[in-house]
Short mmCIF file of C-alpha atoms and ligand atoms in Angstrom, two decimals:
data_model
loop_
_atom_site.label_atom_id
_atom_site.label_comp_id
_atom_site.label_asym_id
_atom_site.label_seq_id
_atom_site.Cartn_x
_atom_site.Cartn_y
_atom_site.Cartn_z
CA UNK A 873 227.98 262.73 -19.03
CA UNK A 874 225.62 260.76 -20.71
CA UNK A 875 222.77 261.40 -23.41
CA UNK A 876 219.97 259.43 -25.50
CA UNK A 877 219.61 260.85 -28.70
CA UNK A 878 219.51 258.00 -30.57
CA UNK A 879 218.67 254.89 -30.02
CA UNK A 880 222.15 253.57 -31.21
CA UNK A 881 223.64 255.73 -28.40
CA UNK A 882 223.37 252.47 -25.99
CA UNK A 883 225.63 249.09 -27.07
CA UNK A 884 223.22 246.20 -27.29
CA UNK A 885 225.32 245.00 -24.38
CA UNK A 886 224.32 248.39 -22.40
CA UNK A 887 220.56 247.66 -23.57
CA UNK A 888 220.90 244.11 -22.13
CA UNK A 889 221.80 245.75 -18.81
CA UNK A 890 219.24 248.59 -18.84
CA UNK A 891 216.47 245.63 -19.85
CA UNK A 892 217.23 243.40 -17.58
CA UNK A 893 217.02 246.45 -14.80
CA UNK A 894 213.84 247.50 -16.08
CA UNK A 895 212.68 243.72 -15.64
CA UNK A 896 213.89 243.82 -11.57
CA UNK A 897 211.61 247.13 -11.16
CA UNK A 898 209.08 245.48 -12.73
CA UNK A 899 209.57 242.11 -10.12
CA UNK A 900 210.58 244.88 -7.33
CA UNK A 901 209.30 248.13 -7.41
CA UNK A 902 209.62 249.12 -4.14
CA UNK A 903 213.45 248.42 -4.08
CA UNK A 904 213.74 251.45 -6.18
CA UNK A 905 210.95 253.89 -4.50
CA UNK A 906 213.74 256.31 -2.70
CA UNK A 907 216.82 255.87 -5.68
CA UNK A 908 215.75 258.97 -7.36
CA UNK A 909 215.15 260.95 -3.69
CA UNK A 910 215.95 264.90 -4.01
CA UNK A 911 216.51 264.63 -8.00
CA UNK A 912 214.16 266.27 -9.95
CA UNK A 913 213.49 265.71 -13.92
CA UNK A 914 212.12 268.70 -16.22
CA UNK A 915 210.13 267.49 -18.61
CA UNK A 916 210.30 270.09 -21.52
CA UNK A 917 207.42 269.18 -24.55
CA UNK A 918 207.28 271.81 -27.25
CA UNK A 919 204.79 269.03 -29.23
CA UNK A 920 201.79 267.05 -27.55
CA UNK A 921 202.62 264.25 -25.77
CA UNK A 922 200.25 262.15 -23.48
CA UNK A 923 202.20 258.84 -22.74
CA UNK A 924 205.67 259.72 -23.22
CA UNK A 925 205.57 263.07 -20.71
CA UNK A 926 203.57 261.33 -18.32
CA UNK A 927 205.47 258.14 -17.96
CA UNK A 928 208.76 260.11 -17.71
CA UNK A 929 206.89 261.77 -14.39
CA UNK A 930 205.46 258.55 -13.37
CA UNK A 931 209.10 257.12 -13.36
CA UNK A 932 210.30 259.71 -12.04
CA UNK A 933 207.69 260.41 -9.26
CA UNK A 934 208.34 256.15 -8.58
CA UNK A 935 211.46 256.74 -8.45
CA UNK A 936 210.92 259.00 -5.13
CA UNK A 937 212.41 262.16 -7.07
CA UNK A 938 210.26 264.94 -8.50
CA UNK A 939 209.07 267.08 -11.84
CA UNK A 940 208.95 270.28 -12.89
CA UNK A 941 208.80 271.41 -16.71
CA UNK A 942 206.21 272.43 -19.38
CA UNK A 943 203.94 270.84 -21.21
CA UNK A 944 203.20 273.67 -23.82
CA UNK A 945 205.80 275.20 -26.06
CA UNK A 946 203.53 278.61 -26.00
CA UNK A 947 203.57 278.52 -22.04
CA UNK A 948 207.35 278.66 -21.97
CA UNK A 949 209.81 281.60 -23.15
CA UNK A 950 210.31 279.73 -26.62
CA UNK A 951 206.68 282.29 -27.29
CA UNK A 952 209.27 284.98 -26.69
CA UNK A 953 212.33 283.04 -29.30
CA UNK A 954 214.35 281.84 -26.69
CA UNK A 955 216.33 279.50 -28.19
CA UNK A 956 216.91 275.17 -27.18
CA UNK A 957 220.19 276.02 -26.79
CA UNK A 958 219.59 279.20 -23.78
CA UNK A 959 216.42 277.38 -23.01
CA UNK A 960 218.20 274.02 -21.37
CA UNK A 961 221.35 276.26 -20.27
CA UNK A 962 218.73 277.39 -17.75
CA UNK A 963 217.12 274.33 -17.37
CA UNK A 964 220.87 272.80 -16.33
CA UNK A 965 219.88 275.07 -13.22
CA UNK A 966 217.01 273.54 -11.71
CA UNK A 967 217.00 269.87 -12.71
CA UNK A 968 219.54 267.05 -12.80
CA UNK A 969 217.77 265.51 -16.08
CA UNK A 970 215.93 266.82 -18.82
CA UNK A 971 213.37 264.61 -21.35
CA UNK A 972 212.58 267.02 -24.54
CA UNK A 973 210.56 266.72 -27.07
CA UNK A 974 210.53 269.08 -30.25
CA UNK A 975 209.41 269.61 -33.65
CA UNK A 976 212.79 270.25 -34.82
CA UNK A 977 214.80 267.44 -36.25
CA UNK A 978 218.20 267.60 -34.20
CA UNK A 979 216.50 269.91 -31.61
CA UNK A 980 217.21 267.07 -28.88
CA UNK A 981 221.53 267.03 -30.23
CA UNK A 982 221.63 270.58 -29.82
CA UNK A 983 220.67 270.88 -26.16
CA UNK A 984 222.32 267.88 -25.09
CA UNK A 985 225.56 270.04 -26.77
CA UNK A 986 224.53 273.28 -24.57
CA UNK A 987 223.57 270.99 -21.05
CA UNK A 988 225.29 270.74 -18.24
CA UNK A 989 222.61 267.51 -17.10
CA UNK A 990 221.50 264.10 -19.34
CA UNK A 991 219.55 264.93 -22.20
CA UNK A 992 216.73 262.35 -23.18
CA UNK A 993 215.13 263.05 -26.92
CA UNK A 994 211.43 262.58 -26.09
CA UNK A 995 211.04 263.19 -30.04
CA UNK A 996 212.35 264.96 -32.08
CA UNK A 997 209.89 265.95 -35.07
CA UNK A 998 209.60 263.40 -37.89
CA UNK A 999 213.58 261.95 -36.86
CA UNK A 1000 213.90 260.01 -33.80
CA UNK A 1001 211.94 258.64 -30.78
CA UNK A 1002 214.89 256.42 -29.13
CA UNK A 1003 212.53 255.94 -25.77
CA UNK A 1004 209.51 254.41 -27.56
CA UNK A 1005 212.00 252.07 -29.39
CA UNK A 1006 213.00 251.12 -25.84
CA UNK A 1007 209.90 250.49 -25.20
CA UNK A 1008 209.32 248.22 -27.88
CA UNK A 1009 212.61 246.40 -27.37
CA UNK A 1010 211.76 245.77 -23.63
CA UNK A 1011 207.44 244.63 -24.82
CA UNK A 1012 209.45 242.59 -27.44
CA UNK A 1013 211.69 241.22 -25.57
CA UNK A 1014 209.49 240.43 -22.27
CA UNK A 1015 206.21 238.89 -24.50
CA UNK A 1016 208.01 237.45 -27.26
CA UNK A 1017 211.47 236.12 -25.44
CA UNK A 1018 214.07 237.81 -27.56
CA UNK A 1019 215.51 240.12 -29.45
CA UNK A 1020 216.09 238.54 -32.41
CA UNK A 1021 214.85 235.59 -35.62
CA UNK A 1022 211.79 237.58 -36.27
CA UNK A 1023 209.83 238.98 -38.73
CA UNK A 1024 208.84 242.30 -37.75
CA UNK A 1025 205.94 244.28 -40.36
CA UNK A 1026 205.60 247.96 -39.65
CA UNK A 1027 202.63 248.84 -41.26
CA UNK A 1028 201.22 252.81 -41.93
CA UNK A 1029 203.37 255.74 -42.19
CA UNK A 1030 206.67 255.03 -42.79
CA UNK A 1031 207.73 258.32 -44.03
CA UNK A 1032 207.21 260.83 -41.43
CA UNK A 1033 206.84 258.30 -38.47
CA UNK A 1034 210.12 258.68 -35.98
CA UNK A 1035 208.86 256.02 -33.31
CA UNK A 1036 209.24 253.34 -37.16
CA UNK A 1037 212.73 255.07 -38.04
CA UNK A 1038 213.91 254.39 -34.85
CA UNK A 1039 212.57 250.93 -33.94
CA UNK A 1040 214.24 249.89 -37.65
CA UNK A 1041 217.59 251.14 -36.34
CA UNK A 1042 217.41 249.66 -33.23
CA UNK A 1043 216.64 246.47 -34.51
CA UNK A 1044 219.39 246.77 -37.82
CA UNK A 1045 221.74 245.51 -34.83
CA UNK A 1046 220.15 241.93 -34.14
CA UNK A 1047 220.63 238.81 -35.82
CA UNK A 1048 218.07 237.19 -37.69
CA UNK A 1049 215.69 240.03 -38.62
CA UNK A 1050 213.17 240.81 -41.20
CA UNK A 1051 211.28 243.86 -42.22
CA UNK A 1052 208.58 244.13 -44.10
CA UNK A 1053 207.36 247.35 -45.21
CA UNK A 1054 204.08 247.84 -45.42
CA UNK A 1055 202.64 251.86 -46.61
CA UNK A 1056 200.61 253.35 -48.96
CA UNK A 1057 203.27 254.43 -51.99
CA UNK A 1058 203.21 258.06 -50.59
CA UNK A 1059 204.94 256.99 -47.04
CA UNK A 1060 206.90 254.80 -47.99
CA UNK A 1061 210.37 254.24 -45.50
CA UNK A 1062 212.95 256.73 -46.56
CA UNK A 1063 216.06 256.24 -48.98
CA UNK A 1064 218.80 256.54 -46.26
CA UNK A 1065 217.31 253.81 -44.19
CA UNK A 1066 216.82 251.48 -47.40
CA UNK A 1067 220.38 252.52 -48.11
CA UNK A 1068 221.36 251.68 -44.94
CA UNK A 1069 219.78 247.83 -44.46
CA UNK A 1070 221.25 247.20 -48.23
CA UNK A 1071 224.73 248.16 -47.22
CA UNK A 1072 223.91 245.96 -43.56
CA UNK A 1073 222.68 242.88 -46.20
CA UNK A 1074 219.78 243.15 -43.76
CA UNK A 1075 216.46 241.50 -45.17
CA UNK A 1076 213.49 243.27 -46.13
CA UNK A 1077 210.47 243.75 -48.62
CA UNK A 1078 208.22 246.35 -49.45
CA UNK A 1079 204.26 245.62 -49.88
CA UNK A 1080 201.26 247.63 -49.97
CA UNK A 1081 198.51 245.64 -48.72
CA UNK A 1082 198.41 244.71 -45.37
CA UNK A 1083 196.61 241.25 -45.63
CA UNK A 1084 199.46 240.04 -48.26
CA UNK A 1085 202.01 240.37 -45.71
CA UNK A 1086 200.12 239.83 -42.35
CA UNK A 1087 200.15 236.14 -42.60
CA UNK A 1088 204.07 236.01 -42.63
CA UNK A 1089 204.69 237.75 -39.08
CA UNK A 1090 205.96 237.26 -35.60
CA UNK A 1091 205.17 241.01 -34.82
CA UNK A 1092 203.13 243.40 -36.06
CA UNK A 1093 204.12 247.50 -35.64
CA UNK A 1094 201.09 249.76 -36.76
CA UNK A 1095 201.48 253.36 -36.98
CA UNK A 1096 198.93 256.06 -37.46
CA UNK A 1097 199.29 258.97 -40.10
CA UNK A 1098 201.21 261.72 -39.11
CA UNK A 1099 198.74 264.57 -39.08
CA UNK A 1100 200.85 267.50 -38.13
CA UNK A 1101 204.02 266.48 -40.54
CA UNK A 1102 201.82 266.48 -43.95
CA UNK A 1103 201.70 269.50 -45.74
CA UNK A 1104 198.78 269.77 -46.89
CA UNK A 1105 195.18 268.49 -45.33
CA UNK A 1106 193.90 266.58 -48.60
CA UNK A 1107 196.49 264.12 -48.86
CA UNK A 1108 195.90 263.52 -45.34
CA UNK A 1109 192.62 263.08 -45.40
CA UNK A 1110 193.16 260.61 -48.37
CA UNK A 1111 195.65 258.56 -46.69
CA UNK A 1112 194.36 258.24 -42.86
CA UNK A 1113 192.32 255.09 -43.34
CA UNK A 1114 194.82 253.49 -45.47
CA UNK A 1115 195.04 250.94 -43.27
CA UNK A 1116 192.47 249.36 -40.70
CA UNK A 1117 193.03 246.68 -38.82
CA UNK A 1118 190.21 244.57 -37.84
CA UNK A 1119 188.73 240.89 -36.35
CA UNK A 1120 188.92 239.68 -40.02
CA UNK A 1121 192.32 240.37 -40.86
CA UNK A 1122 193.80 238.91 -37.90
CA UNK A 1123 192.07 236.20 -38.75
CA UNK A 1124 194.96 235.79 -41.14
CA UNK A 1125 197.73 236.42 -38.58
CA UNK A 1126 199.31 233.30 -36.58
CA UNK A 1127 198.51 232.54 -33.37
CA UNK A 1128 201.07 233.75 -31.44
CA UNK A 1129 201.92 236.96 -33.81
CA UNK A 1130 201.76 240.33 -31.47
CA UNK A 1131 200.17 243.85 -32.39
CA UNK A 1132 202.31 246.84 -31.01
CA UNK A 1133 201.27 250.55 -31.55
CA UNK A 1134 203.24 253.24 -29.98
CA UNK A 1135 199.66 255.14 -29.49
CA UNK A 1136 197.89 257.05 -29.66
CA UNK A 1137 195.82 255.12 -32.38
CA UNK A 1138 193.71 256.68 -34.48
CA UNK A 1139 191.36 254.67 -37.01
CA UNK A 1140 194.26 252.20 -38.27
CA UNK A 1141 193.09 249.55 -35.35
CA UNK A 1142 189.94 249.04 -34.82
CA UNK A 1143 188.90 249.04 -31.09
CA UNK A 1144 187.40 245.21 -31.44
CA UNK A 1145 190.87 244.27 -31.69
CA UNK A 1146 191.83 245.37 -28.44
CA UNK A 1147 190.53 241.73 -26.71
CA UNK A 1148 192.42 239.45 -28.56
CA UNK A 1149 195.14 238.75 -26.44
CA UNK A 1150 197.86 239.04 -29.58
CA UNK A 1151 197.05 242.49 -28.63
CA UNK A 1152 199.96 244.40 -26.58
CA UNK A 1153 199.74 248.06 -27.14
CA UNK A 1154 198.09 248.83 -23.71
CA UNK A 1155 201.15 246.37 -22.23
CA UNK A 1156 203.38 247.99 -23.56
CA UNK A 1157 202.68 251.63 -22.01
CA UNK A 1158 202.90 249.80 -18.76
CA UNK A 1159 206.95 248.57 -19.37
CA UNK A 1160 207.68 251.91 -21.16
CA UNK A 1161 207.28 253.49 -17.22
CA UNK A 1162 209.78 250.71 -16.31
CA UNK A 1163 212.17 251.11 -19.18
CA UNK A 1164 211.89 254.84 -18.51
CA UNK A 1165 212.93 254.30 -14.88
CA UNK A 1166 215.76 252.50 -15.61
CA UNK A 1167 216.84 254.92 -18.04
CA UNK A 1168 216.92 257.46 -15.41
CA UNK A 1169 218.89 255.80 -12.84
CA UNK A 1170 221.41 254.90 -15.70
CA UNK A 1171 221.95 258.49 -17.03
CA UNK A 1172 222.48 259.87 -13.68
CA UNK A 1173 224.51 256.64 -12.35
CA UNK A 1174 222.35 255.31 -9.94
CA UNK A 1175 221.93 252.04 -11.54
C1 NCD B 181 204.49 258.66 -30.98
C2 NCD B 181 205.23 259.94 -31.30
O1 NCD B 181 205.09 260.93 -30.61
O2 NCD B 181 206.00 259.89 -32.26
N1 NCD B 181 203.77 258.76 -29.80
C3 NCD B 181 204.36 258.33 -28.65
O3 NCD B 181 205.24 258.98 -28.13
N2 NCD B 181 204.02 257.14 -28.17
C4 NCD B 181 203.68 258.14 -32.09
C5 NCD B 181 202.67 259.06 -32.71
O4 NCD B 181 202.50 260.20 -32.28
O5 NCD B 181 202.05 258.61 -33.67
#
């Protein structure tokens, strides 16, 4: 049986395949309305979670299948100390896959261990977010053409941002790519991925401000500031506007460079931005319900 913990837990050649379904639903989605009939998906969200809960039910639900699960960590025996580990034993019972998110780090590896169905990390606290990064592969891939010979700047928090350390490992496997950092010194990327695109000889540079580097990309990946991960409220408060994107600065961006966001935004794009048409963060909400569907009907083997 199959899991997604990590974005790395597909072959690029498996990611291929689960694009290129994600592209048929999007040409044919009511060849897939029944696929999913009779299976139902718990959707278990110890964190907050707008977009990726609800697009796991959507894709579900247009799927044919159905959803039970929780929504609030407090509303679900974990207020009692169950642990993940009894928690998706019993879960195993009622559903035949499971998306969880958690603020533990590893929280998503340990159920996946104790399950008896597909576990999909929906987040797992400042660590991974592999199903946002296939989002952003399928939005890259769909606007921009390929996977690949791009410069990609990730701009905001860097540190405690999962959907970043993700999208940077996903990408470490393509040819022809180029990151540049850009964060306030305090959230800066972590060592071990540094470490890890030195030993991979993979390109990439480190700035701080954001109209140095803008000029210089095919794809721009903002972040906001990760509230609930800082520990203490001054340094967030000193660090949340950091960073705002606005008309005049993508007045320095090319043409045809493209704004993602995983969302939800908070002040680091400003909402005049949303009508230039470099703009893709609603777009890519949209194919993260398709990418999610097809991620379903591979982990249970309906693809
Ligand atoms: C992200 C997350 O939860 O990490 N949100 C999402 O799922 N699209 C990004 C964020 O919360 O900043």
């Amino acid at each position: 049986m199959r899991h997604l913990i990590n974005p790395l837990d597909f072959s690029t050649e498996e990611l291929d395949k689960l694009f290129d379904l994600a592209s048929d639903i999007e040409k044919h989605p009511e060849a897939y309305e029944h696929k999913c009939t009779g299976k139902k998906i718990a959707t278990c969200f110890y964190e907050p979670s707008t977009r990726t809960r609800l697009s796991f039910e959507t894709a579900m639900l247009n799927l044919g299948g159905s959803v039970i699960g929780f929504s609030d960590a407090s509303a679900s025996s974990a207020a009692k100390g169950e642990s993940v580990a009894d928690t998706i034993r019993v879960i195993s019972c009622f559903a035949d896959i499971c998306a969880m998110r958690h603020p533990k780090e590893g929280a998503a590896t340990v159920a996946s261990t104790h399950s008896t169905i597909p576990v999909i990390n929906a987040g797992d606290g400042g660590h991974q977010h592999p199903t946002q990064t296939l989002t952003d592969l399928l939005t890259i891939r769909a606007l921009k053409g390929r996977l690949g010979n791009f410069t990609i700047g990730l701009c905001g928090d860097l540190k405690f941002g999962r959907t970043v350390h993700s999208l940077i490992n996903a990408l470490s496997r393509y040819e022809g790519i180029r990151f540049v950092f850009i964060s306030p010194e305090e959230l800066r990327i972590p060592d071990y991925i540094v470490d890890m695109l030195k030993e991979k000889n993979i390109p990439f540079e480190e700035v701080i401000r954001l109209e140095e580097a803008i000029g210089d990309l095919d794809l721009l990946y903002m972040t906001r500031v990760q509230r609930e991960r800082f520990f203490n409220e001054e340094d967030y408060v000193r660090l949340k506007d950091f960073y705002i994107l606005d008309k005049a600065k993508m007045e320095l961006a090319r043409e045809d460079m493209l704004v993602l966001h995983p969302l939800p935004r908070v002040n680091e794009i400003s909402v005049e931005v949303d009508d230039d048409p470099r703009a893709v963060y609603f777009k890519q909400v949209q194919y993260g319900v398709y990418v999610r569907m097809a991620l379903i009907l591979t982990l249970l083997g309906l693809a």
